[in-house]
Amino acid sequence: MYTQALNSRDDAPAAIRPAEELEHEARFQARVDAEERIEANDWMPAAYRKTLVRQISQHAHSEIIGMLPEGNWITRAPSLRRKAALLAKVQDECGHGLYLYAAAETLGVSREELTDQLLTGKAKYSSIFNYPTMSWADIGAIGWLVDGAAIMNQIPLCRCSYGPYARAMIRVCKEESFHQRQGYEIMLTLCRGSEEQKAMAQDALNRWWWPCLMMFGPPDAASQHSDQSTKWKIKRFSNDELRQKFVDATVPQAQFLGLTLPDPELRFVPDEGGDGTTGHWHYGQIDWDEFKQVIAGNGPCNRDRLAARNKAHAEGEWVREAAMAHAAKRQARQQAA
Amino acid sequence: MATNTIRVNESPLVLYCLRRADDALVMGHRLSEWCGRGPALEEEMALANMGLDLLGQARSLYTYAAEVEAAGNDEDRYAYLRDARQYRNLLLAEQPNGDFARTILRQFFYAAFADPYWRAMMKSSDPTLAAIAAKSEKESAYHLRHTAEWVIRLGDGTEESHRRAAEAVAHLWPYTGEMFETDAAEQELIAAGVVMDPASFRAEWDRTVSEILSEATLEKPAQGWMQKGGRTGLHSEHLGHMLAEMQVLQRTHPNATW
């Protein structure tokens, strides 16, 4: 479902680099500047490769961990239509995880390695999936807001300089837009329903709004790098630019639902033709301490999410071993025949 | 206390549709419980995929039952507002997932039945049932292929997987007889050519199961005691818990639209 700008630094080791490498690098940058796609067999700077492996695998992990909060409601979905749609959505997310692991593998890492990083807590995934789904309305809020934020972030990635990632994003974005509309429709149905249903929707919005704004990563002022990612055209917009876009797009949707956003500072600042920061919705302060805690493993569900993936992995081991043992037996029999 | 449990006028055709729909819903629900727990991502997708197919079959059959009953019920009222005593699914369908071997064997035993069943039902004199069968037949063929491959991998895999697969066969076997049971209501529909006699797929089921178990180096149990009851609403203790979870929102917010 989502990749998050976690903004850790990937500095290339300071070493004296041979002229040949500098030449490669110049040619590489020229191709990126010309909007050419970089492919798996092309030369690329080691730091570019490393940044992409990190970003794509975090994105893949987010899809896989992201199945859990929604999966939590499949068995309790309130109608057969909603149940089928949710099951299909979670299945799509698993598929997104698989495309993304495959894209990461083109950079020379293995899915097993990446999975191991996730299970041991070494690799990160989007902070949003560490929040619990407490009511059915959360499923609507996730589709509407979380997938909405994901789309804001992922649309520019469809033009990312690395071809396999960009192509994966094109497929992912198509399904993601569909999920977002589904989520919004759940919210709309609740808001047109009974008072209890509407209260359920409002409560979900109250709980998911701020965590969704955090999905865009730290504010630009505190952001450690992004310059390099921007130069490499992995990143096309800053965290704050995307966050603002998201707020501007989402506020009218909340108004249409008749819901209130949990931000007393929220107000529209009209465009007065001045400094270019106008014509947008102004929003209040994000609780960056909470963000840091969640990223550090101290969110409400971090331990549960990792435990669930570890349990699935451990309990599935005998199945994977059986499949391998059987494949080996079959091959041996074919060779003997 | 007020209740929103519905009553269903179970004419033979309504009853028949509900029985088959309940099989598919209960198994689809069980498969959906695997979400986030599968042994590999690919298999997680496959289980969800089969679950979705089954949910789709359930929805078509409930919708048709509602049309035939013509009492203002619909797919959701049948699914969410009947209690365990009103559910008509096979006991096999409601068996808990257990480990992966238990789930695969449950789905395999059913698919080995469903595949010839839906193919035969394409000849139903009832055009709606024939149409549902034509769609379901394609799905059940995939379910049979997928689960049979896993039965073979597990049976003829490691010692551990063989042991678990053998245990699953032994555990589930007494629930397989119910698939071939009929009663007076169903006999009436069979006589009219609306539905096919499940006894006529018995030989094919036996053959498929024998072949796959043998390839999997698993022993086929001798015919013995067969547990029945699901078709008349006499279930195991598992179904009540499943329905409590599945129906919670519809029960808490009567008459809401979702």
Coordinates of C-alpha atoms in Angstrom, one line a residue:
Chain A
M1 CA 0.0 0.0 0.0
Y2 CA 2.6 2.5 0.9
T3 CA 6.2 3.8 1.0
Q4 CA 7.3 6.3 3.5
A5 CA 10.0 8.9 3.4
L6 CA 12.0 7.8 6.4
N7 CA 14.9 10.0 5.4
S8 CA 17.8 8.1 6.8
R9 CA 21.1 9.1 5.1
D10 CA 22.9 6.9 2.6
D11 CA 26.2 8.7 2.3
A12 CA 28.7 7.2 -0.1
P13 CA 32.0 6.4 1.7
A14 CA 34.4 9.2 1.3
A15 CA 37.0 7.7 -0.9
I16 CA 39.1 8.8 -3.8
R17 CA 37.2 7.7 -6.8
P18 CA 38.8 6.7 -10.1
A19 CA 38.2 8.9 -13.1
E20 CA 36.4 6.1 -14.8
E21 CA 33.8 6.0 -12.1
L22 CA 33.3 9.8 -12.3
E23 CA 32.7 9.5 -16.0
H24 CA 30.1 6.7 -15.4
E25 CA 28.5 8.9 -12.9
A26 CA 28.3 11.9 -15.2
R27 CA 26.8 9.7 -17.9
F28 CA 24.3 8.3 -15.5
Q29 CA 23.2 11.7 -14.3
A30 CA 22.9 12.9 -17.9
R31 CA 20.5 10.0 -18.6
V32 CA 18.5 10.7 -15.5
D33 CA 18.3 14.4 -16.4
A34 CA 17.1 13.4 -19.8
E35 CA 14.3 11.4 -18.2
E36 CA 15.6 8.1 -19.5
R37 CA 14.8 5.0 -17.4
I38 CA 17.6 3.2 -15.7
E39 CA 17.3 -0.5 -16.1
A40 CA 18.7 -3.4 -14.0
N41 CA 21.7 -4.1 -16.2
D42 CA 22.7 -0.4 -16.5
W43 CA 25.6 1.1 -14.5
M44 CA 24.4 3.0 -11.5
P45 CA 26.1 4.6 -8.5
A46 CA 26.3 2.2 -5.5
A47 CA 24.4 4.7 -3.4
Y48 CA 21.6 4.9 -5.9
R49 CA 21.3 1.1 -5.8
K50 CA 21.4 1.1 -2.0
T51 CA 18.8 3.9 -1.7
L52 CA 16.5 2.1 -4.1
V53 CA 16.8 -1.3 -2.4
R54 CA 15.9 0.4 0.9
Q55 CA 13.0 2.3 -0.5
I56 CA 11.5 -0.5 -2.6
S57 CA 11.9 -3.1 0.1
Q58 CA 10.4 -0.8 2.7
H59 CA 7.5 -0.2 0.3
A60 CA 7.1 -4.0 -0.2
H61 CA 7.2 -4.6 3.6
S62 CA 4.5 -2.0 4.0
E63 CA 2.3 -3.8 1.6
I64 CA 2.7 -7.0 3.5
I65 CA 2.4 -5.6 7.0
G66 CA -0.5 -3.5 5.7
M67 CA -2.5 -6.6 5.1
L68 CA -2.8 -7.1 8.9
P69 CA -4.9 -4.1 10.0
E70 CA -7.4 -4.6 7.3
G71 CA -7.2 -8.4 7.5
N72 CA -8.4 -7.9 11.1
W73 CA -11.9 -7.1 9.7
I74 CA -12.4 -9.6 6.9
T75 CA -14.1 -12.1 9.1
R76 CA -16.3 -9.4 10.6
A77 CA -17.2 -7.4 7.5
P78 CA -20.8 -6.4 7.7
S79 CA -22.1 -7.5 4.3
L80 CA -21.0 -10.2 1.8
R81 CA -20.2 -7.5 -0.8
R82 CA -17.9 -5.7 1.7
K83 CA -16.3 -8.9 2.7
A84 CA -15.5 -9.9 -0.8
A85 CA -14.2 -6.4 -1.6
L86 CA -12.0 -6.4 1.4
L87 CA -10.6 -9.9 0.8
A88 CA -9.9 -8.8 -2.8
K89 CA -8.2 -5.7 -1.6
V90 CA -5.9 -7.5 0.8
Q91 CA -5.1 -10.0 -1.9
D92 CA -4.1 -7.0 -4.2
E93 CA -1.8 -5.8 -1.4
C94 CA -0.1 -9.2 -1.3
G95 CA 0.3 -8.9 -5.0
H96 CA 1.8 -5.4 -4.7
G97 CA 4.3 -6.8 -2.2
L98 CA 5.3 -9.5 -4.6
Y99 CA 5.8 -7.0 -7.6
L100 CA 7.9 -4.8 -5.3
Y101 CA 10.0 -7.6 -4.0
A102 CA 10.6 -8.6 -7.6
A103 CA 11.6 -5.0 -8.4
A104 CA 14.0 -4.9 -5.5
E105 CA 15.5 -8.3 -6.6
T106 CA 16.5 -6.7 -9.9
L107 CA 18.9 -4.6 -7.8
G108 CA 20.7 -7.8 -6.7
V109 CA 19.1 -8.6 -3.3
S110 CA 17.1 -11.6 -2.5
R111 CA 13.5 -11.7 -1.2
E112 CA 14.7 -14.0 1.6
E113 CA 17.2 -11.5 2.7
L114 CA 14.7 -8.7 2.7
T115 CA 12.1 -10.8 4.5
D116 CA 14.7 -11.6 7.1
Q117 CA 15.3 -7.9 7.6
L118 CA 11.6 -7.3 8.1
L119 CA 11.1 -10.2 10.5
T120 CA 14.1 -9.2 12.7
G121 CA 12.9 -5.6 12.8
K122 CA 15.9 -4.3 10.9
A123 CA 13.9 -3.0 8.0
K124 CA 11.2 -0.4 8.4
Y125 CA 7.7 -0.2 7.0
S126 CA 5.2 2.6 6.9
S127 CA 4.4 3.9 10.4
I128 CA 0.6 4.0 9.6
F129 CA 0.3 0.2 10.0
N130 CA 1.2 0.4 13.6
Y131 CA -2.2 1.8 14.4
P132 CA -5.1 -0.6 15.3
T133 CA -8.3 -1.0 13.4
M134 CA -10.9 -0.8 16.2
S135 CA -14.1 -0.5 14.2
W136 CA -15.5 -1.2 10.7
A137 CA -15.3 2.5 9.9
D138 CA -11.5 2.2 10.2
I139 CA -11.6 0.1 7.1
G140 CA -13.3 2.9 5.3
A141 CA -10.9 5.5 6.8
I142 CA -7.9 3.4 5.7
G143 CA -9.1 3.1 2.1
W144 CA -10.0 6.7 1.9
L145 CA -7.1 8.3 3.8
V146 CA -4.2 5.8 3.9
D147 CA -4.6 4.7 0.3
G148 CA -5.3 8.4 -0.6
A149 CA -2.0 9.4 0.9
A150 CA -0.3 6.4 -0.7
I151 CA -1.6 7.5 -4.1
M152 CA -0.3 11.1 -3.6
N153 CA 3.1 9.6 -3.0
Q154 CA 3.1 6.9 -5.6
I155 CA 1.8 8.8 -8.6
P156 CA 5.2 10.7 -8.9
L157 CA 7.0 7.3 -8.5
C158 CA 5.4 6.2 -11.7
R159 CA 8.0 8.5 -13.3
C160 CA 10.8 7.4 -11.0
S161 CA 14.2 7.1 -12.8
Y162 CA 14.5 3.4 -12.0
G163 CA 12.4 1.5 -14.7
P164 CA 11.4 -1.6 -12.7
Y165 CA 10.1 0.5 -9.8
A166 CA 8.3 2.9 -12.0
R167 CA 6.6 0.1 -13.9
A168 CA 5.6 -1.6 -10.6
M169 CA 4.1 1.7 -9.5
I170 CA 2.0 2.1 -12.6
R171 CA 0.3 -1.3 -11.8
V172 CA 0.1 -0.6 -8.1
C173 CA -1.5 2.9 -8.6
K174 CA -4.3 1.5 -10.7
E175 CA -5.4 -0.9 -8.0
E176 CA -4.8 1.6 -5.3
S177 CA -7.1 4.2 -6.8
F178 CA -9.8 1.6 -6.9
H179 CA -9.2 0.8 -3.2
Q180 CA -9.4 4.5 -2.3
R181 CA -12.8 4.9 -4.0
Q182 CA -14.0 1.8 -2.2
G183 CA -12.9 3.2 1.2
Y184 CA -14.5 6.5 0.5
E185 CA -17.7 4.7 -0.4
I186 CA -17.7 2.9 2.9
M187 CA -17.4 6.2 4.7
L188 CA -20.2 7.7 2.6
T189 CA -22.5 4.8 3.4
L190 CA -21.7 5.2 7.1
C191 CA -22.2 8.9 7.0
R192 CA -25.6 8.5 5.4
G193 CA -26.6 5.7 7.8
S194 CA -27.7 5.8 11.4
E195 CA -26.3 8.2 14.0
E196 CA -24.2 5.4 15.5
Q197 CA -22.7 4.7 12.1
K198 CA -21.9 8.3 11.5
A199 CA -20.3 8.6 15.0
M200 CA -18.3 5.5 14.1
A201 CA -17.0 7.2 10.9
Q202 CA -16.2 10.4 12.8
D203 CA -14.3 8.5 15.5
A204 CA -12.3 6.6 12.8
L205 CA -11.4 9.9 11.1
N206 CA -10.3 11.4 14.4
R207 CA -8.0 8.5 15.0
W208 CA -6.5 8.2 11.5
W209 CA -6.1 11.8 10.4
W210 CA -2.9 12.7 12.1
P211 CA -1.2 9.4 11.5
C212 CA -2.0 9.8 7.8
L213 CA -0.4 13.2 7.7
M214 CA 2.7 11.5 9.2
M215 CA 2.9 9.1 6.3
F216 CA 4.6 11.8 4.2
G217 CA 7.6 11.8 6.5
P218 CA 9.3 14.5 8.5
P219 CA 8.9 18.2 7.6
D220 CA 11.3 19.5 4.9
A221 CA 13.1 21.6 7.4
A222 CA 14.1 18.6 9.5
S223 CA 14.6 16.3 6.5
Q224 CA 18.1 15.0 6.4
H225 CA 18.6 14.6 2.7
S226 CA 16.1 14.2 -0.2
D227 CA 18.4 16.4 -2.2
Q228 CA 20.2 13.3 -3.6
S229 CA 16.9 11.4 -4.2
T230 CA 15.6 14.5 -6.0
K231 CA 18.7 14.8 -8.1
W232 CA 18.3 11.1 -9.0
K233 CA 14.6 11.5 -9.8
I234 CA 13.6 8.9 -7.3
K235 CA 11.8 11.7 -5.4
R236 CA 9.9 14.4 -7.3
F237 CA 8.2 16.4 -4.6
S238 CA 9.2 17.2 -1.1
N239 CA 7.4 15.7 2.0
D240 CA 5.7 18.9 2.8
E241 CA 4.6 19.5 -0.8
L242 CA 2.9 16.1 -1.0
R243 CA 1.4 16.5 2.5
Q244 CA -0.1 19.9 1.4
K245 CA -1.5 18.3 -1.7
F246 CA -3.1 15.6 0.3
V247 CA -4.7 18.0 2.8
D248 CA -6.0 20.2 0.0
A249 CA -7.5 17.2 -1.7
T250 CA -8.9 15.6 1.4
V251 CA -10.6 18.5 3.2
P252 CA -13.4 19.0 0.7
Q253 CA -14.0 15.2 0.8
A254 CA -14.4 15.3 4.5
Q255 CA -16.8 18.3 4.1
F256 CA -18.8 16.3 1.6
L257 CA -19.1 13.5 4.1
G258 CA -20.2 16.0 6.8
L259 CA -17.3 15.0 9.0
T260 CA -15.0 17.3 11.0
L261 CA -11.3 17.0 10.8
P262 CA -9.7 16.9 14.3
D263 CA -7.6 20.0 13.8
P264 CA -8.8 23.3 15.3
E265 CA -6.2 25.2 13.3
L266 CA -7.5 24.0 9.9
R267 CA -8.5 26.9 7.7
F268 CA -8.4 27.9 4.1
V269 CA -5.9 30.6 3.2
P270 CA -7.2 32.2 0.0
D271 CA -4.9 33.0 -2.9
E272 CA -4.2 36.7 -2.8
G273 CA -1.6 36.6 -5.6
G274 CA 1.2 37.1 -3.2
D275 CA 3.9 34.8 -2.0
G276 CA 2.8 31.6 -3.5
T277 CA 2.0 29.9 -0.2
T278 CA -1.7 30.7 -0.5
G279 CA -4.7 29.0 -2.0
H280 CA -4.1 26.1 0.4
W281 CA -5.5 24.7 3.6
H282 CA -3.4 25.6 6.6
Y283 CA -3.2 22.7 9.1
G284 CA -1.9 22.5 12.7
Q285 CA 1.2 21.0 14.2
I286 CA 1.9 17.4 13.7
D287 CA 3.0 15.5 16.8
W288 CA 6.5 14.6 15.6
D289 CA 7.4 12.9 18.9
E290 CA 4.6 10.4 18.3
F291 CA 6.0 9.8 14.8
K292 CA 9.5 9.2 16.1
Q293 CA 8.1 6.8 18.7
V294 CA 6.2 4.8 16.2
I295 CA 9.1 4.6 13.8
A296 CA 11.3 3.5 16.7
G297 CA 9.0 0.6 17.3
N298 CA 6.8 2.1 20.1
G299 CA 3.5 2.5 18.3
P300 CA 0.3 0.9 19.5
C301 CA 0.7 -2.2 17.3
N302 CA 4.4 -2.5 16.3
R303 CA 5.0 -5.5 18.5
D304 CA 1.8 -7.3 17.4
R305 CA 2.5 -6.7 13.7
L306 CA 6.0 -8.1 13.8
A307 CA 4.8 -11.0 16.0
A308 CA 2.1 -11.9 13.5
R309 CA 4.5 -12.0 10.6
N310 CA 7.0 -14.0 12.6
K311 CA 4.4 -16.4 13.6
A312 CA 3.2 -16.9 10.0
H313 CA 6.8 -17.4 8.9
A314 CA 7.6 -19.9 11.7
E315 CA 4.4 -21.9 11.3
G316 CA 4.8 -22.0 7.6
E317 CA 8.4 -23.4 7.7
W318 CA 7.4 -27.0 7.5
V319 CA 5.2 -26.3 4.5
R320 CA 8.0 -24.5 2.6
E321 CA 10.3 -27.4 3.5
A322 CA 7.8 -29.9 2.2
A323 CA 7.5 -28.1 -1.1
M324 CA 11.2 -28.0 -1.5
A325 CA 11.7 -31.6 -0.5
H326 CA 9.0 -32.7 -2.9
A327 CA 10.4 -30.7 -5.8
A328 CA 13.8 -32.3 -5.2
K329 CA 12.2 -35.8 -5.1
R330 CA 10.4 -35.1 -8.3
Q331 CA 13.5 -33.9 -10.0
A332 CA 15.5 -36.9 -8.9
R333 CA 12.7 -39.2 -10.3
Q334 CA 12.7 -37.4 -13.6
Q335 CA 16.5 -37.7 -13.9
A336 CA 16.3 -41.4 -13.0
A337 CA 13.6 -42.1 -15.6
Chain B
M1 CA -35.1 -9.0 24.1
A2 CA -35.7 -8.1 20.4
T3 CA -34.2 -10.4 17.9
N4 CA -33.5 -9.7 14.2
T5 CA -33.0 -13.4 13.4
I6 CA -35.0 -14.2 10.3
R7 CA -37.3 -17.1 9.5
V8 CA -37.0 -18.8 6.2
N9 CA -39.7 -20.6 4.3
E10 CA -37.6 -23.6 3.2
S11 CA -39.2 -24.9 0.1
P12 CA -37.1 -27.7 -1.4
L13 CA -35.5 -25.4 -3.9
V14 CA -34.8 -22.6 -1.3
L15 CA -33.4 -25.2 1.1
Y16 CA -31.2 -26.7 -1.7
C17 CA -29.8 -23.3 -2.6
L18 CA -29.2 -22.4 1.1
R19 CA -27.3 -25.7 1.7
R20 CA -24.9 -25.1 -1.2
A21 CA -24.6 -21.4 -0.5
D22 CA -23.8 -22.1 3.2
D23 CA -21.1 -24.6 2.1
A24 CA -19.4 -22.0 0.0
L25 CA -19.8 -19.1 2.5
V26 CA -18.6 -21.1 5.5
M27 CA -15.5 -22.4 3.6
G28 CA -14.9 -19.0 2.0
H29 CA -15.0 -17.5 5.5
R30 CA -12.6 -20.1 6.8
L31 CA -10.2 -19.4 4.0
S32 CA -10.4 -15.7 4.7
E33 CA -9.2 -16.4 8.2
W34 CA -5.8 -17.3 6.7
C35 CA -5.2 -13.6 5.8
G36 CA -1.8 -12.6 7.0
R37 CA -1.0 -16.1 8.3
G38 CA -0.1 -18.1 5.2
P39 CA 3.1 -20.1 4.8
A40 CA 4.2 -18.0 1.8
L41 CA 2.9 -14.9 0.1
E42 CA 2.0 -16.8 -3.0
E43 CA 0.0 -19.3 -1.0
E44 CA -1.7 -16.5 0.9
M45 CA -2.9 -15.1 -2.4
A46 CA -4.1 -18.5 -3.5
L47 CA -6.1 -19.1 -0.4
A48 CA -7.6 -15.7 -0.6
N49 CA -8.4 -16.3 -4.3
M50 CA -10.2 -19.6 -3.5
G51 CA -12.0 -17.9 -0.7
L52 CA -13.2 -15.1 -3.0
D53 CA -14.5 -17.6 -5.5
L54 CA -16.4 -19.4 -2.9
L55 CA -17.9 -16.2 -1.5
G56 CA -19.0 -15.3 -5.0
Q57 CA -20.7 -18.7 -5.4
A58 CA -22.4 -18.2 -2.1
R59 CA -23.7 -14.8 -3.1
S60 CA -25.1 -16.1 -6.4
L61 CA -26.9 -19.0 -4.6
Y62 CA -28.3 -16.8 -1.8
T63 CA -29.5 -14.3 -4.3
Y64 CA -31.3 -17.0 -6.2
A65 CA -32.8 -18.4 -3.0
A66 CA -34.1 -15.0 -2.2
E67 CA -35.7 -14.7 -5.6
V68 CA -37.3 -18.1 -5.2
E69 CA -38.4 -17.5 -1.6
A70 CA -39.8 -14.1 -2.5
A71 CA -40.1 -13.1 1.2
G72 CA -38.0 -10.0 1.2
N73 CA -34.8 -11.8 2.2
D74 CA -31.5 -11.2 0.5
E75 CA -27.9 -12.6 0.6
D76 CA -27.0 -10.6 3.7
R77 CA -30.1 -11.5 5.6
Y78 CA -29.4 -15.2 4.9
A79 CA -25.8 -14.9 5.8
Y80 CA -26.0 -12.6 8.8
L81 CA -29.4 -13.2 10.4
R82 CA -29.7 -16.9 10.6
D83 CA -28.4 -18.8 13.7
A84 CA -26.3 -21.9 13.7
R85 CA -29.5 -24.1 13.8
Q86 CA -30.6 -22.5 10.6
Y87 CA -27.3 -23.0 8.8
R88 CA -27.3 -26.0 6.4
N89 CA -23.7 -26.4 5.4
L90 CA -21.7 -29.6 5.4
L91 CA -19.8 -30.3 8.7
L92 CA -16.7 -30.6 6.6
A93 CA -17.0 -27.0 5.6
E94 CA -17.0 -25.6 9.1
Q95 CA -14.0 -27.6 10.3
P96 CA -11.4 -25.1 11.7
N97 CA -8.4 -24.3 9.6
G98 CA -6.0 -26.1 11.9
D99 CA -2.6 -26.3 10.3
F100 CA -2.0 -25.8 6.6
A101 CA -2.4 -29.6 6.0
R102 CA -5.9 -29.6 7.6
T103 CA -7.0 -26.6 5.5
I104 CA -5.7 -28.1 2.3
L105 CA -7.2 -31.6 2.9
R106 CA -10.6 -30.0 3.7
Q107 CA -10.5 -28.0 0.5
F108 CA -9.3 -30.9 -1.5
F109 CA -12.0 -33.3 -0.3
Y110 CA -14.6 -30.7 -1.1
A111 CA -13.1 -29.6 -4.5
A112 CA -13.0 -33.3 -5.6
F113 CA -16.7 -33.3 -5.0
A114 CA -17.5 -29.8 -6.2
D115 CA -15.7 -30.2 -9.5
P116 CA -17.8 -33.0 -11.0
Y117 CA -20.9 -31.6 -9.1
W118 CA -20.8 -28.2 -10.8
R119 CA -20.1 -29.8 -14.2
A120 CA -23.1 -32.0 -13.8
M121 CA -25.2 -29.1 -12.6
M122 CA -24.7 -27.3 -15.9
K123 CA -27.3 -29.7 -17.2
S124 CA -29.9 -28.6 -14.6
S125 CA -33.3 -27.9 -16.0
D126 CA -33.3 -24.7 -13.9
P127 CA -31.5 -22.1 -16.0
T128 CA -30.3 -20.0 -13.1
L129 CA -28.7 -23.0 -11.4
A130 CA -27.2 -24.1 -14.7
A131 CA -25.7 -20.6 -15.1
I132 CA -24.3 -20.6 -11.6
A133 CA -22.8 -24.0 -12.3
A134 CA -21.2 -22.9 -15.5
K135 CA -19.3 -20.2 -13.7
S136 CA -18.5 -22.2 -10.6
E137 CA -17.2 -25.2 -12.6
K138 CA -14.3 -23.1 -13.9
E139 CA -13.4 -22.1 -10.3
S140 CA -13.8 -25.6 -8.8
A141 CA -11.5 -27.0 -11.5
Y142 CA -8.8 -24.6 -10.3
H143 CA -9.4 -25.3 -6.6
L144 CA -9.1 -29.0 -7.3
R145 CA -5.9 -28.7 -9.2
H146 CA -4.3 -26.3 -6.6
T147 CA -5.3 -28.4 -3.6
A148 CA -4.4 -31.7 -5.2
E149 CA -0.9 -30.4 -5.9
W150 CA -0.5 -29.4 -2.3
V151 CA -1.8 -32.7 -1.0
I152 CA 0.9 -34.4 -3.1
R153 CA 3.6 -32.0 -2.0
L154 CA 2.7 -32.4 1.7
G155 CA 2.2 -36.2 1.6
D156 CA 5.3 -36.8 -0.5
G157 CA 7.4 -34.0 1.1
T158 CA 9.2 -34.4 4.4
E159 CA 8.4 -36.8 7.2
E160 CA 6.8 -34.0 9.2
S161 CA 4.6 -32.9 6.3
H162 CA 3.6 -36.5 5.6
R163 CA 2.7 -37.0 9.3
R164 CA 0.5 -33.8 9.3
A165 CA -1.2 -34.6 6.0
A166 CA -2.0 -38.2 7.2
E167 CA -3.4 -36.7 10.4
A168 CA -5.6 -34.3 8.4
V169 CA -6.9 -37.1 6.3
A170 CA -7.8 -39.2 9.3
H171 CA -9.4 -36.2 11.1
L172 CA -11.5 -35.1 8.1
W173 CA -12.5 -38.4 6.6
P174 CA -15.7 -39.0 8.7
Y175 CA -17.1 -35.7 7.4
T176 CA -16.8 -36.7 3.7
G177 CA -19.8 -39.0 3.6
E178 CA -22.3 -36.1 4.2
M179 CA -21.5 -34.7 0.7
F180 CA -23.4 -37.7 -0.9
E181 CA -26.4 -37.6 1.4
T182 CA -29.9 -36.6 0.1
D183 CA -33.3 -36.3 1.8
A184 CA -36.9 -36.2 0.6
A185 CA -36.7 -32.5 -0.3
E186 CA -33.7 -33.1 -2.5
Q187 CA -35.1 -36.3 -4.0
E188 CA -38.0 -34.3 -5.3
L189 CA -35.6 -31.9 -7.1
I190 CA -33.6 -34.8 -8.4
A191 CA -36.7 -36.4 -9.9
A192 CA -37.6 -33.1 -11.6
G193 CA -34.1 -32.8 -13.1
V194 CA -33.5 -29.5 -11.3
V195 CA -30.5 -31.0 -9.4
M196 CA -28.2 -34.0 -9.9
D197 CA -28.1 -36.9 -7.5
P198 CA -24.8 -36.6 -5.6
A199 CA -24.6 -40.4 -5.6
S200 CA -23.8 -40.1 -9.3
F201 CA -20.5 -38.4 -8.5
R202 CA -19.5 -40.9 -5.9
A203 CA -17.4 -43.0 -8.2
E204 CA -15.5 -40.0 -9.6
W205 CA -14.9 -38.6 -6.1
D206 CA -13.5 -42.0 -5.0
R207 CA -11.3 -42.2 -8.0
T208 CA -9.9 -38.7 -7.7
V209 CA -9.3 -39.1 -4.0
S210 CA -7.7 -42.5 -4.4
E211 CA -5.4 -41.3 -7.2
I212 CA -4.2 -38.2 -5.4
L213 CA -3.7 -39.8 -2.0
S214 CA -1.8 -42.6 -3.6
E215 CA 0.5 -40.2 -5.4
A216 CA 0.9 -38.4 -2.1
T217 CA 1.9 -41.7 -0.5
L218 CA -1.0 -41.3 1.9
E219 CA -3.4 -44.1 2.8
K220 CA -7.0 -43.8 2.0
P221 CA -9.0 -44.6 5.1
A222 CA -11.4 -47.6 5.0
Q223 CA -15.1 -46.6 4.7
G224 CA -16.4 -46.4 8.3
W225 CA -18.5 -44.2 10.5
M226 CA -19.6 -41.0 8.8
Q227 CA -20.8 -38.0 10.8
K228 CA -23.8 -36.2 9.5
G229 CA -26.0 -33.3 10.7
G230 CA -25.0 -30.1 8.9
R231 CA -27.7 -30.4 6.2
T232 CA -30.4 -30.4 8.9
G233 CA -28.8 -27.7 11.0
L234 CA -27.1 -30.0 13.5
H235 CA -23.6 -28.6 13.6
S236 CA -20.3 -29.1 15.5
E237 CA -19.4 -26.6 18.2
H238 CA -17.3 -24.7 15.8
L239 CA -20.0 -23.0 13.7
G240 CA -21.5 -20.9 16.6
H241 CA -18.2 -19.2 17.2
M242 CA -17.7 -18.5 13.5
L243 CA -21.1 -17.0 13.2
A244 CA -20.7 -14.9 16.4
E245 CA -17.7 -13.3 14.8
M246 CA -19.1 -13.0 11.3
Q247 CA -22.5 -11.6 12.3
V248 CA -21.4 -9.2 15.0
L249 CA -22.1 -5.9 13.2
Q250 CA -25.4 -6.9 11.7
R251 CA -26.5 -8.2 15.1
T252 CA -25.3 -5.0 16.9
H253 CA -26.9 -2.6 14.4
P254 CA -30.1 -4.1 13.2
N255 CA -31.4 -2.9 9.9
A256 CA -28.3 -0.7 9.1
T257 CA -27.0 -0.4 5.6
W258 CA -23.3 -1.0 5.1

